[in-house]
Coordinates of C-alpha atoms and ligand atoms in Angstrom, one line a residue:
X118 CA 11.0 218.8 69.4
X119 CA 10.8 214.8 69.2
X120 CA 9.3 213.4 71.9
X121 CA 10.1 209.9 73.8
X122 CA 8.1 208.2 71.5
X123 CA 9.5 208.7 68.3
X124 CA 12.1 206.8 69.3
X125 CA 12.7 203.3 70.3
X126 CA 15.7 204.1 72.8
X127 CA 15.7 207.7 73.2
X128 CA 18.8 207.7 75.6
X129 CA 21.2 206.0 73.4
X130 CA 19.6 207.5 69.8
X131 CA 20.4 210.5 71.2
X132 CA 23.5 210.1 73.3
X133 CA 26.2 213.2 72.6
X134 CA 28.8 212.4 70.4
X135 CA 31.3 212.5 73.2
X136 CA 29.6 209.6 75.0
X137 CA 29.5 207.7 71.7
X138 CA 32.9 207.9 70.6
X139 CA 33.7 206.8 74.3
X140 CA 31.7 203.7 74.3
X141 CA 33.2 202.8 71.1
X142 CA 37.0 203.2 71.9
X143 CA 35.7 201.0 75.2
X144 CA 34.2 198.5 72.8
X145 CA 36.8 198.5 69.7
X146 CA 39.3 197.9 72.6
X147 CA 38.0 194.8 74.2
X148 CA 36.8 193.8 70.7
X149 CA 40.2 193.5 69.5
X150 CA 41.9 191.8 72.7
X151 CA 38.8 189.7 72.4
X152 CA 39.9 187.9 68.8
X153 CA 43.3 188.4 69.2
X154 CA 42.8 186.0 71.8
X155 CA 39.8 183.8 70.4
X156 CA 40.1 183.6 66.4
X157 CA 43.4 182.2 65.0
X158 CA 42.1 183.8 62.0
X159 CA 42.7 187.2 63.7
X160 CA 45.8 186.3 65.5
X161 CA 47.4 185.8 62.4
X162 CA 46.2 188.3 60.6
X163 CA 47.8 191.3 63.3
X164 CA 50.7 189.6 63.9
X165 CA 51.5 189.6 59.9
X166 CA 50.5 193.5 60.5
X167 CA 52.7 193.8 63.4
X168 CA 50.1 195.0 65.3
X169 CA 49.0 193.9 68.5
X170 CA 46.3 194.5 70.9
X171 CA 47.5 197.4 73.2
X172 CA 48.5 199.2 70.1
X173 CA 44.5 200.4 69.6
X174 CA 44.9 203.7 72.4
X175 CA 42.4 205.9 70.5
X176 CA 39.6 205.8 67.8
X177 CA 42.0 206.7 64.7
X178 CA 44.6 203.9 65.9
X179 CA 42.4 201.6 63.6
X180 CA 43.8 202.3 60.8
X181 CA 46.8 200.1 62.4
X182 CA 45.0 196.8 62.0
X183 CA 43.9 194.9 58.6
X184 CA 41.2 195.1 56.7
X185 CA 39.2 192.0 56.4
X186 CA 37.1 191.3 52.6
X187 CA 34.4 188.6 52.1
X188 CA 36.9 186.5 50.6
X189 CA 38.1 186.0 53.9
X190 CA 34.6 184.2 55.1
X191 CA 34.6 182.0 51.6
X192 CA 38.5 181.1 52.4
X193 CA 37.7 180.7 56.0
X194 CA 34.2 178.4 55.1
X195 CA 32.3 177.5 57.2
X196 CA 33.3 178.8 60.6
X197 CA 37.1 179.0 60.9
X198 CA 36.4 182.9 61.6
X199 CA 34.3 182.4 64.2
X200 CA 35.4 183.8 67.7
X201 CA 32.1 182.2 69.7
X202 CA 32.1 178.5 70.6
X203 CA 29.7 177.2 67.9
X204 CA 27.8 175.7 70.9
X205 CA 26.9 179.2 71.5
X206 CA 25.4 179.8 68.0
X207 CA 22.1 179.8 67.7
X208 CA 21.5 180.0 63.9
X209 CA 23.4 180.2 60.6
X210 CA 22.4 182.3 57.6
X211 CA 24.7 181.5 54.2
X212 CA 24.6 183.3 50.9
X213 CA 24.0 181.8 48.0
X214 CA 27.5 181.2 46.6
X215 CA 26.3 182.6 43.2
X216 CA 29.6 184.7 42.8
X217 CA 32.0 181.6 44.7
X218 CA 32.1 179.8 47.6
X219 CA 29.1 180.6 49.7
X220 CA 29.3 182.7 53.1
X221 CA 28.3 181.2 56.3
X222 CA 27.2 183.7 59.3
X223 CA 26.8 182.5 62.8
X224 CA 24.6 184.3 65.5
X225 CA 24.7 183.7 69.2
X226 CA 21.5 185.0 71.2
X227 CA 23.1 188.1 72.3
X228 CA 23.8 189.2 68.3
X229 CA 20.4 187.7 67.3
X230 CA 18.9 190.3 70.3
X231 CA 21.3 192.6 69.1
X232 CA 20.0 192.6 65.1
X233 CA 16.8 193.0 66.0
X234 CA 17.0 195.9 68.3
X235 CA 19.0 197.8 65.6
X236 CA 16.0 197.2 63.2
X237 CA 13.5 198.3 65.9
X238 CA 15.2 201.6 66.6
X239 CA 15.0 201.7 62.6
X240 CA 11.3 200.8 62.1
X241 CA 10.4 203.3 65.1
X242 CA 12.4 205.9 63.5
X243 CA 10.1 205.6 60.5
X244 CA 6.7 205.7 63.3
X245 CA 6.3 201.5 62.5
X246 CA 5.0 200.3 66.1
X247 CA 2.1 198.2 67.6
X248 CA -1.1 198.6 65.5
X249 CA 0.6 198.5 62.1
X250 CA 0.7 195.2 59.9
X251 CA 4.2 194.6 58.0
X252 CA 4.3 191.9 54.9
X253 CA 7.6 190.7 54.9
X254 CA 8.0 190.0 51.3
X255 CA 11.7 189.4 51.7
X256 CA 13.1 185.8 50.9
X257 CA 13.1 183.4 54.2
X258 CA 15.3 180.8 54.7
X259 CA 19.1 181.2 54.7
X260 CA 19.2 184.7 53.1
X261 CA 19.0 187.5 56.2
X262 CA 16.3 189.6 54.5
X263 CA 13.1 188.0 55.6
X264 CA 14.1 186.9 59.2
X265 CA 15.9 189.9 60.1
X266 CA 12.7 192.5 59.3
X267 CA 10.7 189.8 60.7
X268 CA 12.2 189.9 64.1
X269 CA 12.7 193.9 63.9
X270 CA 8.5 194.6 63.2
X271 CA 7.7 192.1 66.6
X272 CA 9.9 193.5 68.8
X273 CA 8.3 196.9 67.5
X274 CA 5.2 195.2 68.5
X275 CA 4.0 195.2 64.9
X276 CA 1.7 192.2 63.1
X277 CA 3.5 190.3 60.8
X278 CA 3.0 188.6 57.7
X279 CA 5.8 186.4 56.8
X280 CA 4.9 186.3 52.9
X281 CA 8.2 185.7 51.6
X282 CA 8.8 186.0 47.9
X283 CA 6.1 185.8 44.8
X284 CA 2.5 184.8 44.6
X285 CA 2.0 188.4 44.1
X286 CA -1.7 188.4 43.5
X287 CA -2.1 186.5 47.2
X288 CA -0.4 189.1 48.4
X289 CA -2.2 191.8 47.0
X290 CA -5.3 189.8 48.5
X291 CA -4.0 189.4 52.0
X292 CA -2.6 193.4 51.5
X293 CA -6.2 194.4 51.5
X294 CA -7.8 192.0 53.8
X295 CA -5.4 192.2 56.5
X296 CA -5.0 195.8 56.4
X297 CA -1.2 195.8 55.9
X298 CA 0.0 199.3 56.6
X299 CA 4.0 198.5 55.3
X300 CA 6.1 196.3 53.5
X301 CA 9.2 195.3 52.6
X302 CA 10.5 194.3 49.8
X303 CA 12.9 195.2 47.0
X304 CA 12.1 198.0 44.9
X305 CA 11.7 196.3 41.9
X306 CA 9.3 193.7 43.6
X307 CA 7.0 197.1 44.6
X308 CA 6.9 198.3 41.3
X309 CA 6.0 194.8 40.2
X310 CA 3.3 194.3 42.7
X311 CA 1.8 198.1 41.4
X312 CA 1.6 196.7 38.1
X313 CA -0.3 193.8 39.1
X314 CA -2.5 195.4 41.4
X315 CA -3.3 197.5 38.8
X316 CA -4.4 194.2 36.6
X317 CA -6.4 192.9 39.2
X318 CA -8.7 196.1 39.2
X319 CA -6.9 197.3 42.2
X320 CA -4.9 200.5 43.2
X321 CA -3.0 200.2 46.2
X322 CA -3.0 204.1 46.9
X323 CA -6.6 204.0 47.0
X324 CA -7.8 200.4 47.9
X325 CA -5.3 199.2 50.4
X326 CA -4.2 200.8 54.1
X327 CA -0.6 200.6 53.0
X328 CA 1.8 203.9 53.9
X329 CA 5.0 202.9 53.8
X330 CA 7.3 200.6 52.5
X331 CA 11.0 199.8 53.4
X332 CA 12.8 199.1 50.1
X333 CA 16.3 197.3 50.1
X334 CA 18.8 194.7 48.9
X335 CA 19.7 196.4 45.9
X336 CA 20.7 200.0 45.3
X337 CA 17.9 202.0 44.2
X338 CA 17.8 206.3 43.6
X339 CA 16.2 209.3 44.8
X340 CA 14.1 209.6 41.4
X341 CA 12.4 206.2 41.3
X342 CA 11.9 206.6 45.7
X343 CA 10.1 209.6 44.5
X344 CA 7.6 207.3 41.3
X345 CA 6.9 204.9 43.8
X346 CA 5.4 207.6 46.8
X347 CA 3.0 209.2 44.4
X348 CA 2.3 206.0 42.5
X349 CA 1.4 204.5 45.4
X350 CA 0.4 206.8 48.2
X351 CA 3.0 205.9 50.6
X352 CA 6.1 206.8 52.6
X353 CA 9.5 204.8 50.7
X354 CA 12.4 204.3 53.2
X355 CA 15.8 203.1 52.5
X356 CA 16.5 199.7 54.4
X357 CA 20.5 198.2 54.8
X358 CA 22.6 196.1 55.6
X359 CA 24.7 193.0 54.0
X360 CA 24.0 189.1 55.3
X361 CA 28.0 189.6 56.5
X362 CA 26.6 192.5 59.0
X363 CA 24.1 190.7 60.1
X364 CA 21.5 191.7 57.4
X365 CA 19.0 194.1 57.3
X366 CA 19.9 196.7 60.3
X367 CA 19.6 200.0 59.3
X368 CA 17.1 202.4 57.6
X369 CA 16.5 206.1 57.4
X370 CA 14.6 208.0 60.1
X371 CA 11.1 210.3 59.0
X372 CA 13.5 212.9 57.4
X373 CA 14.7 210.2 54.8
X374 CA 17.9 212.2 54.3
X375 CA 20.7 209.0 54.7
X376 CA 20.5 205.7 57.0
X377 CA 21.4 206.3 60.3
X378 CA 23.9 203.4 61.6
X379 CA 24.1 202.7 65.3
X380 CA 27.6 203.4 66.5
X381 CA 26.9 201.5 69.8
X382 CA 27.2 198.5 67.4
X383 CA 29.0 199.7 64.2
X384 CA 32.0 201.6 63.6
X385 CA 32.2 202.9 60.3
X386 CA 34.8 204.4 58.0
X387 CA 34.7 205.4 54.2
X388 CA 38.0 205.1 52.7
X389 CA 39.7 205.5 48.7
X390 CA 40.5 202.7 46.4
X391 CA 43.8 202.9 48.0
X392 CA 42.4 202.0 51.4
X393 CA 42.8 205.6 53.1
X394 CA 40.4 207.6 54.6
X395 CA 38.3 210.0 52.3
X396 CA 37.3 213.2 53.6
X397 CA 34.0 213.6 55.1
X398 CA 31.3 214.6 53.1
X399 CA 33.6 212.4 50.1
X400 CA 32.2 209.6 48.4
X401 CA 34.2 206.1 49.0
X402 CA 33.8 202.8 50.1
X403 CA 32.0 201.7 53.5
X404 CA 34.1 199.9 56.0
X405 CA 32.6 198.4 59.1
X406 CA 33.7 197.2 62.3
X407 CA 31.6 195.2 64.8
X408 CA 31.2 196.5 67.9
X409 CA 28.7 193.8 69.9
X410 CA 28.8 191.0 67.1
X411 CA 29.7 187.7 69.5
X412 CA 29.8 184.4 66.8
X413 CA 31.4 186.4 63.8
X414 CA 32.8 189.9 64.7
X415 CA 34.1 191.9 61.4
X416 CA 37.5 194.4 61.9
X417 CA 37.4 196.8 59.1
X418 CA 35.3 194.6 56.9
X419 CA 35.3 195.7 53.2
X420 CA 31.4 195.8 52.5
X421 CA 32.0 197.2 48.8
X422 CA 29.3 199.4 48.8
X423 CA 29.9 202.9 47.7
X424 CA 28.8 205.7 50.4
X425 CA 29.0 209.2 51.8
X426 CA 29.6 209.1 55.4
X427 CA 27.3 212.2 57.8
X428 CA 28.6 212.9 60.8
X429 CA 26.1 215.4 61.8
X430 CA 23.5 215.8 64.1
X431 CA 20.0 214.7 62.1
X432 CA 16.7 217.1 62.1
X433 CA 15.0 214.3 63.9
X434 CA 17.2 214.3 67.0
X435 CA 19.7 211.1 66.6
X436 CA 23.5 211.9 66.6
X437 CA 24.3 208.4 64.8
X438 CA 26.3 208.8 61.8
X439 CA 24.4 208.4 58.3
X440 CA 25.5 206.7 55.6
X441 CA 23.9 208.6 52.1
X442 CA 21.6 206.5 49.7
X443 CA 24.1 203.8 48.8
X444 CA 25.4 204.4 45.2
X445 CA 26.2 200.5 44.1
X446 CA 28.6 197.9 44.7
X447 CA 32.1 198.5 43.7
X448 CA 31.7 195.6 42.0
X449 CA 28.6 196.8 40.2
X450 CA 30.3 199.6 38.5
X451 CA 30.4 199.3 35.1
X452 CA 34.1 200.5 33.6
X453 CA 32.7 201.8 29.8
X454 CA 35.8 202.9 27.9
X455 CA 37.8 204.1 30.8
X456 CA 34.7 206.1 32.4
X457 CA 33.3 204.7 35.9
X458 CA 29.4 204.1 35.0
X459 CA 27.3 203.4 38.0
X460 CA 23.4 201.7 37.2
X461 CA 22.3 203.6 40.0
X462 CA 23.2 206.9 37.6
X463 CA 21.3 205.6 35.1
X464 CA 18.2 204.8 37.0
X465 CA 18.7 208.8 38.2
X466 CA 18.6 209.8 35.0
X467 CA 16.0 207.8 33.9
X468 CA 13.5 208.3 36.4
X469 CA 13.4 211.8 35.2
X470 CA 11.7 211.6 31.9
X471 CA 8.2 211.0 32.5
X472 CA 7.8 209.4 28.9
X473 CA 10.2 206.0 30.4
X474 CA 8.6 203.4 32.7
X475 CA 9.9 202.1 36.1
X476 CA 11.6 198.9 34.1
X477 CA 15.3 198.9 32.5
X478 CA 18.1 196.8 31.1
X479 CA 21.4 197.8 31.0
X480 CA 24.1 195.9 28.5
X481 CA 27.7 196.0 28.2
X482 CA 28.9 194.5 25.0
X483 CA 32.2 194.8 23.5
X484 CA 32.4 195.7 19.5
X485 CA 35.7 194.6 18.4
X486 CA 38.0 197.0 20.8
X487 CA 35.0 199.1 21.6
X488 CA 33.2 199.1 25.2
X489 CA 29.2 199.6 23.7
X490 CA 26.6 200.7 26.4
X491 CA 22.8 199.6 25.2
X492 CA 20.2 201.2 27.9
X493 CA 16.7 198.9 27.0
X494 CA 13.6 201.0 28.6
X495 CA 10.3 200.8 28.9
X496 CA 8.0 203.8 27.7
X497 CA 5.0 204.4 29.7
X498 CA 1.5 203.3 27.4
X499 CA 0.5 206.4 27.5
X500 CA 3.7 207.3 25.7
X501 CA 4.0 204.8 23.4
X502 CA 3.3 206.4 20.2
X503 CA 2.6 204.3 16.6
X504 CA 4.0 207.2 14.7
X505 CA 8.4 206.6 14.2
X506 CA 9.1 209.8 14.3
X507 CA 8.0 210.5 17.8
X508 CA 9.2 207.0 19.0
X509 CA 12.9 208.5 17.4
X510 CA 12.6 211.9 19.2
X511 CA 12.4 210.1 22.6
X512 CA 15.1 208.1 21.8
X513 CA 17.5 211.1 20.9
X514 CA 16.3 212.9 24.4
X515 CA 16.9 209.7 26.5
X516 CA 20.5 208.9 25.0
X517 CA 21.1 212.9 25.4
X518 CA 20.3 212.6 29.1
X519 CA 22.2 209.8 29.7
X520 CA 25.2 211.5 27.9
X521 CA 24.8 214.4 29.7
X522 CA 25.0 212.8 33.1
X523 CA 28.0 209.9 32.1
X524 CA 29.6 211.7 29.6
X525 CA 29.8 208.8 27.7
X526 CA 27.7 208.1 24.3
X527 CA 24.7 205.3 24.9
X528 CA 22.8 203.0 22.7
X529 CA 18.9 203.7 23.7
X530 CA 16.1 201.2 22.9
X531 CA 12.9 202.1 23.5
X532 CA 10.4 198.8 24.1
X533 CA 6.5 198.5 25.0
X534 CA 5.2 198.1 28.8
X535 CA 5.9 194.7 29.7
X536 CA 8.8 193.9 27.9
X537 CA 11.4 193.5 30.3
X538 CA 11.9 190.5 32.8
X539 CA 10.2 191.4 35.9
X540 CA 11.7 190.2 39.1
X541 CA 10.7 188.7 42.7
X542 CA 13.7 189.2 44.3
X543 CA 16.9 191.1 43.8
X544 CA 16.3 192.1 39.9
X545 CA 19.1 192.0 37.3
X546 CA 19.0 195.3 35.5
X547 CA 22.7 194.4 34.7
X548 CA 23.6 192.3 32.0
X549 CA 27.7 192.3 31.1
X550 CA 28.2 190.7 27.9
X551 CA 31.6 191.2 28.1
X552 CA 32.5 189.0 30.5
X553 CA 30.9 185.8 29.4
Ligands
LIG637 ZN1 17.4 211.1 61.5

């Protein structure tokens, strides 16, 4: 049985479902009359819908009102959504516009408090608390990563190191001297940093106090979780959220079987590409609604990220709903002759083979009429072989696995260690030829 101390808030982690779905009816209602009132962006939006405020009697009634998408926030730039007075905001976050017209989020106090409580009931979930040391390797600045952990690990009553992103051998150093006993950082950044450690003369299983590491910002699978926690030593948790949510809010408990979300805070719903609910235990996209979000609530926000909703009680005693390992963007799928290809499947696939590395290109191109998938990976050292013939034979097994689990024919090149761009941040495993 869990005791007190395994969780940050035990009465509201573990608050019956009843009493949750209560408290968000309560919320979703007052919520609703709230922008109705307060954003013209809102008013406008559920009168075009017909729908008004005392039309929301019951949790299912929200499938009455629109669904907002993040082209809302770039048509609405910078604060035209807002449903605070921006006297009451105490900081802006953007994104970086790379894909259009940046985003602009606005916190008051209240949703700054908020953010960071939902990423201390996270970090206590996975046992972070007072005594451990966190390097933050996220970026700082206007992108939510670094910040948000940051606030998270000191209300936990961790140390913090606010590294931010590269000089990866100073980090390494200040790992070891400072006794950091987590991080968090992108997947590909950990994998990075094991290679280099590895350069320096250093393992960070054996030479460092690390244990765990909470890995986010882009979608990563079960395969390479499970590379990185014997590579390294360590516990890997899954870390979420989107800069439009807040940014990072969630992670999984100790059990590491999905990402509990706080329904105080968040009501979620995974729905088809025709915008109706899936059933549960379905894959489908995840919708949220802010519950407690003051400056910039979200009604049915589109986050395009492709999820399996879990409604049931966890082994570790919260009855918040989980979200399974996020599969991609919906906007990260690939579309390869008619046949929905997901990186994250790949990455599954690939993690498999001992013989591959942790690093990976994938490459669209289009041959005359013909969609051409190219997977470029990395063979262990150990593996790499100078004879052809064995280089060819692990060729042929890759592209069979691949075709196996796609059911689409691949290109496979096989490169040395080193090859492929490594990357600080967010890494680009993805390139689309077809496009440009
Ligand atoms: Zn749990």
């Amino acid at each position: 049985m869990a005791s007190t101390l395994d969780f940050w808030d035990s009465r509201i982690e573990r608050a019956p479902l009843e009493e949750l779905r209560e408290l968000q009816l309560r919320k979703l209602k007052s919520l609703v009359d709230n922008v109705y009132r307060n954003s013209a962006f809102y008013r406008q939006r559920f009168d075009e819908a017909g729908v008004k405020p005392e039309m929301i009697k019951s949790l299912d009634d929200i499938v009455k009102l629109p669904f907002t998408y993040k082209k809302d926030l770039r048509d609405n730039y910078p604060t035209k959504m807002f449903s605070a007075p921006l006297s009451q905001v105490v900081r802006y976050h953007a994104s970086s516009g790379t894909t259009g017209k940046p985003t602009v989020v606005g916190y008051t106090r209240g949703d700054i408090e908020c953010w960071s409580t939902s990423l201390a009931r996270a970090f206590t979930s996975c046992g972070l608390g007072h005594g451990d040391v966190l390097i933050v390797s996220y970026g700082y600045g206007l992108f939510t990563g670094g910040l948000g952990a940051h606030y998270g690990a000191e209300e936990v009553g961790a140390s913090v190191i606010p590294m931010g992103v590269g000089n990866t051998q100073r980090q390494i150093e200040l790992m070891q001297d400072l006794h950091a006993t987590a991080i968090a950082c992108t997947p590909s950044y950990l994998l990075h940093m094991n290679e280099t450690a590895k350069s320096m003369g250093i393992s960070i299983k054996k030479d460092t106090d690390l244990r765990m590491a909470f890995l986010g910002a882009e979608p990563w699978s079960l395969e390479t979780r499970g590379r990185i926690e014997k590579a390294l030593g360590i516990k890997a948790y899954d870390i979420y959220g989107t800069s439009e949510l807040s940014g990072p809010l969630f992670t999984e408990c100790k059990c590491q079987d999905g990402i509990h979300v706080w329904a105080d805070h968040f009501l979620l719903e995974v729905i088809d590409k025709n915008g109706d609910p899936v059933p549960e235990g379905k894959k489908g996209e995840l919708v949220v609604t802010t519950l407690s979000k003051e400056a910039l609530p979200l009604i049915r926000y589109r986050v395009g990220d492709t999820t399996i909703l879990n409604n049931e009680v966890c082994e570790c005693g919260r009855t918040h709903p989980r979200i399974m390992r996020i599969m991609g963007r919906t906007d990260d799928m690939l579309i390869i002759r008619g046949i929905n290809v997901f990186p994250s499947q790949i990455e599954s696939v690939l993690m498999t083979i001992p013989e591959v590395g942790e690093h990976f290109q994938i490459i669209a191109d289009r041959k005359g009429e013909l969609d051409e998938l190219t997977v470029r990976v990395e063979v262990t050292r150990t593996a790499f072989s100078d004879k052809l013939a064995d280089l060819m034979k692990l060729e042929q097994k890759v592209g069979y696995e691949l075709q196996k689990v796609l059911n689409i024919s691949t290109k496979v090149e096989l490169v040395e260690t080193g090859t492929l761009p490594r990357s600080q941040g967010k890494s680009q495993k993805v390139i689309d030829r077809r496009k440009i």
